[in-house]
C-alpha positions as semicolon CSV with decimal commas, in nm:
position;residue;x (nm);y (nm);z (nm)
1;M;8,982;5,488;0,147
2;S;8,628;5,604;0,302
3;H;8,474;5,294;0,152
4;E;8,756;5,077;0,335
5;L;8,635;5,242;0,647
6;F;8,297;5,174;0,583
7;E;8,381;4,822;0,549
8;A;8,581;4,830;0,871
9;A;8,285;4,945;1,039
10;K;8,050;4,689;0,874
11;A;8,276;4,415;0,998
12;A;8,255;4,557;1,369
13;M;7,881;4,579;1,350
14;A;7,880;4,244;1,300
15;K;8,064;4,127;1,650
16;A;7,791;4,413;1,859
17;Y;7,644;4,274;2,165
18;A;7,317;4,443;2,166
19;P;7,039;4,161;2,274
20;Y;6,836;4,431;2,423
21;S;6,848;4,692;2,179
22;K;6,851;4,494;1,890
23;F;7,036;4,808;1,738
24;P;7,407;4,706;1,651
25;V;7,630;4,989;1,567
26;G;7,987;4,962;1,392
27;A;8,296;5,246;1,411
28;A;8,560;5,269;1,254
29;L;8,853;5,544;1,275
30;R;9,177;5,564;1,073
31;T;9,478;5,766;1,205
32;E;9,743;5,990;0,996
33;D;9,983;5,654;0,989
34;G;9,670;5,485;0,806
35;R;9,593;5,256;1,119
36;V;9,263;5,137;1,178
37;F;9,081;5,092;1,481
38;T;8,708;4,969;1,520
39;G;8,460;4,927;1,776
40;A;8,095;4,764;1,824
41;N;7,838;4,894;2,096
42;I;7,842;4,638;2,381
43;E;7,497;4,602;2,603
44;V;7,439;4,462;2,942
45;A;7,156;4,340;3,116
46;S;7,142;4,678;3,350
47;Y;7,020;4,873;2,972
48;P;7,125;5,104;2,933
49;E;7,437;5,047;3,095
50;G;7,681;4,973;2,824
51;W;7,867;5,193;2,555
52;C;7,890;5,306;2,201
53;A;8,069;5,116;1,945
54;E;8,281;5,477;1,863
55;T;8,399;5,442;2,289
56;T;8,506;5,095;2,183
57;A;8,690;5,210;1,880
58;L;8,842;5,499;2,079
59;G;8,956;5,230;2,355
60;H;9,107;5,028;2,127
61;Y;9,290;5,335;1,948
62;I;9,366;5,460;2,286
63;M;9,560;5,152;2,389
64;G;9,720;5,086;2,051
65;G;9,898;5,423;2,083
66;G;9,701;5,675;1,943
67;G;9,781;5,922;1,708
68;K;9,620;6,203;1,474
69;I;9,264;6,099;1,356
70;M;9,205;6,168;0,999
71;E;8,846;6,008;0,993
72;I;8,568;5,832;1,098
73;A;8,294;5,584;0,991
74;V;7,992;5,520;1,167
75;L;7,708;5,267;1,057
76;A;7,402;5,114;1,223
77;E;7,233;4,850;1,094
78;R;6,884;4,969;1,111
79;M;6,934;5,364;1,081
80;A;7,109;5,519;0,763
81;K;7,334;5,808;0,850
82;C;7,350;5,712;1,228
83;S;7,522;5,995;1,365
84;P;7,725;5,961;1,718
85;C;7,477;6,048;2,059
86;G;7,620;6,359;2,216
87;G;7,872;6,158;2,485
88;C;8,044;6,000;2,194
89;R;8,075;6,329;1,976
90;Q;8,217;6,486;2,288
91;R;8,481;6,159;2,340
92;L;8,550;6,175;1,998
93;A;8,635;6,557;1,963
94;E;8,867;6,470;2,257
95;F;9,092;6,338;2,001
96;C;9,004;6,492;1,685
97;R;9,007;6,796;1,531
98;P;8,701;7,026;1,414
99;E;8,823;6,941;1,048
100;T;8,793;6,585;1,107
101;K;8,561;6,372;0,827
102;L;8,304;6,162;0,994
103;Y;8,142;5,918;0,739
104;L;7,762;5,865;0,809
105;C;7,677;5,531;0,672
106;D;7,385;5,356;0,513
107;N;7,440;4,988;0,459
108;A;7,555;5,026;0,148
109;G;7,858;5,267;0,242
110;V;7,885;5,667;0,306
111;A;7,580;5,861;0,265
112;E;7,709;6,164;0,373
113;T;8,059;6,344;0,509
114;V;8,045;6,579;0,799
115;T;8,303;6,699;0,997
116;M;8,344;6,678;1,366
117;G;8,322;7,071;1,370
118;D;7,970;7,066;1,224
119;M;7,867;6,754;1,506
120;L;8,005;6,957;1,732
121;P;8,052;7,323;1,728
122;Y;8,070;7,413;2,045
123;G;8,202;7,110;2,253
124;F;8,410;7,142;2,573
125;R;8,765;7,128;2,512
126;G;9,053;7,020;2,721
127;D;9,213;7,395;2,731
128;M;8,909;7,524;2,881
129;L;9,053;7,347;3,200
130;K;9,387;7,572;3,159
């Protein structure tokens, strides 16, 4: 399953629009019912404005009805084991559980598996606002 998610992230990365950074990134997430949502980073001329692959995938996930996220894969063309930026860690944590698997990939496949709890152990949670 994780290699299939890697392939989805790789296909998404091929659609990245990164003319300024030349740093294409792809992300894919799978929900409990097997749906896969993908995203690529998108830059604009007022660089560094734009958004990350994980954010694009989350947008598709929300518009597709959401659900329980089971696993996530992230791949960057020029960096092995590229991890989500701080903002994306917080965005992903909003919709994931601490035990959600996060696959850090290189160009061949999954290079390391961590959890969202590993990546954002003291993240800000919505229940803190209640």
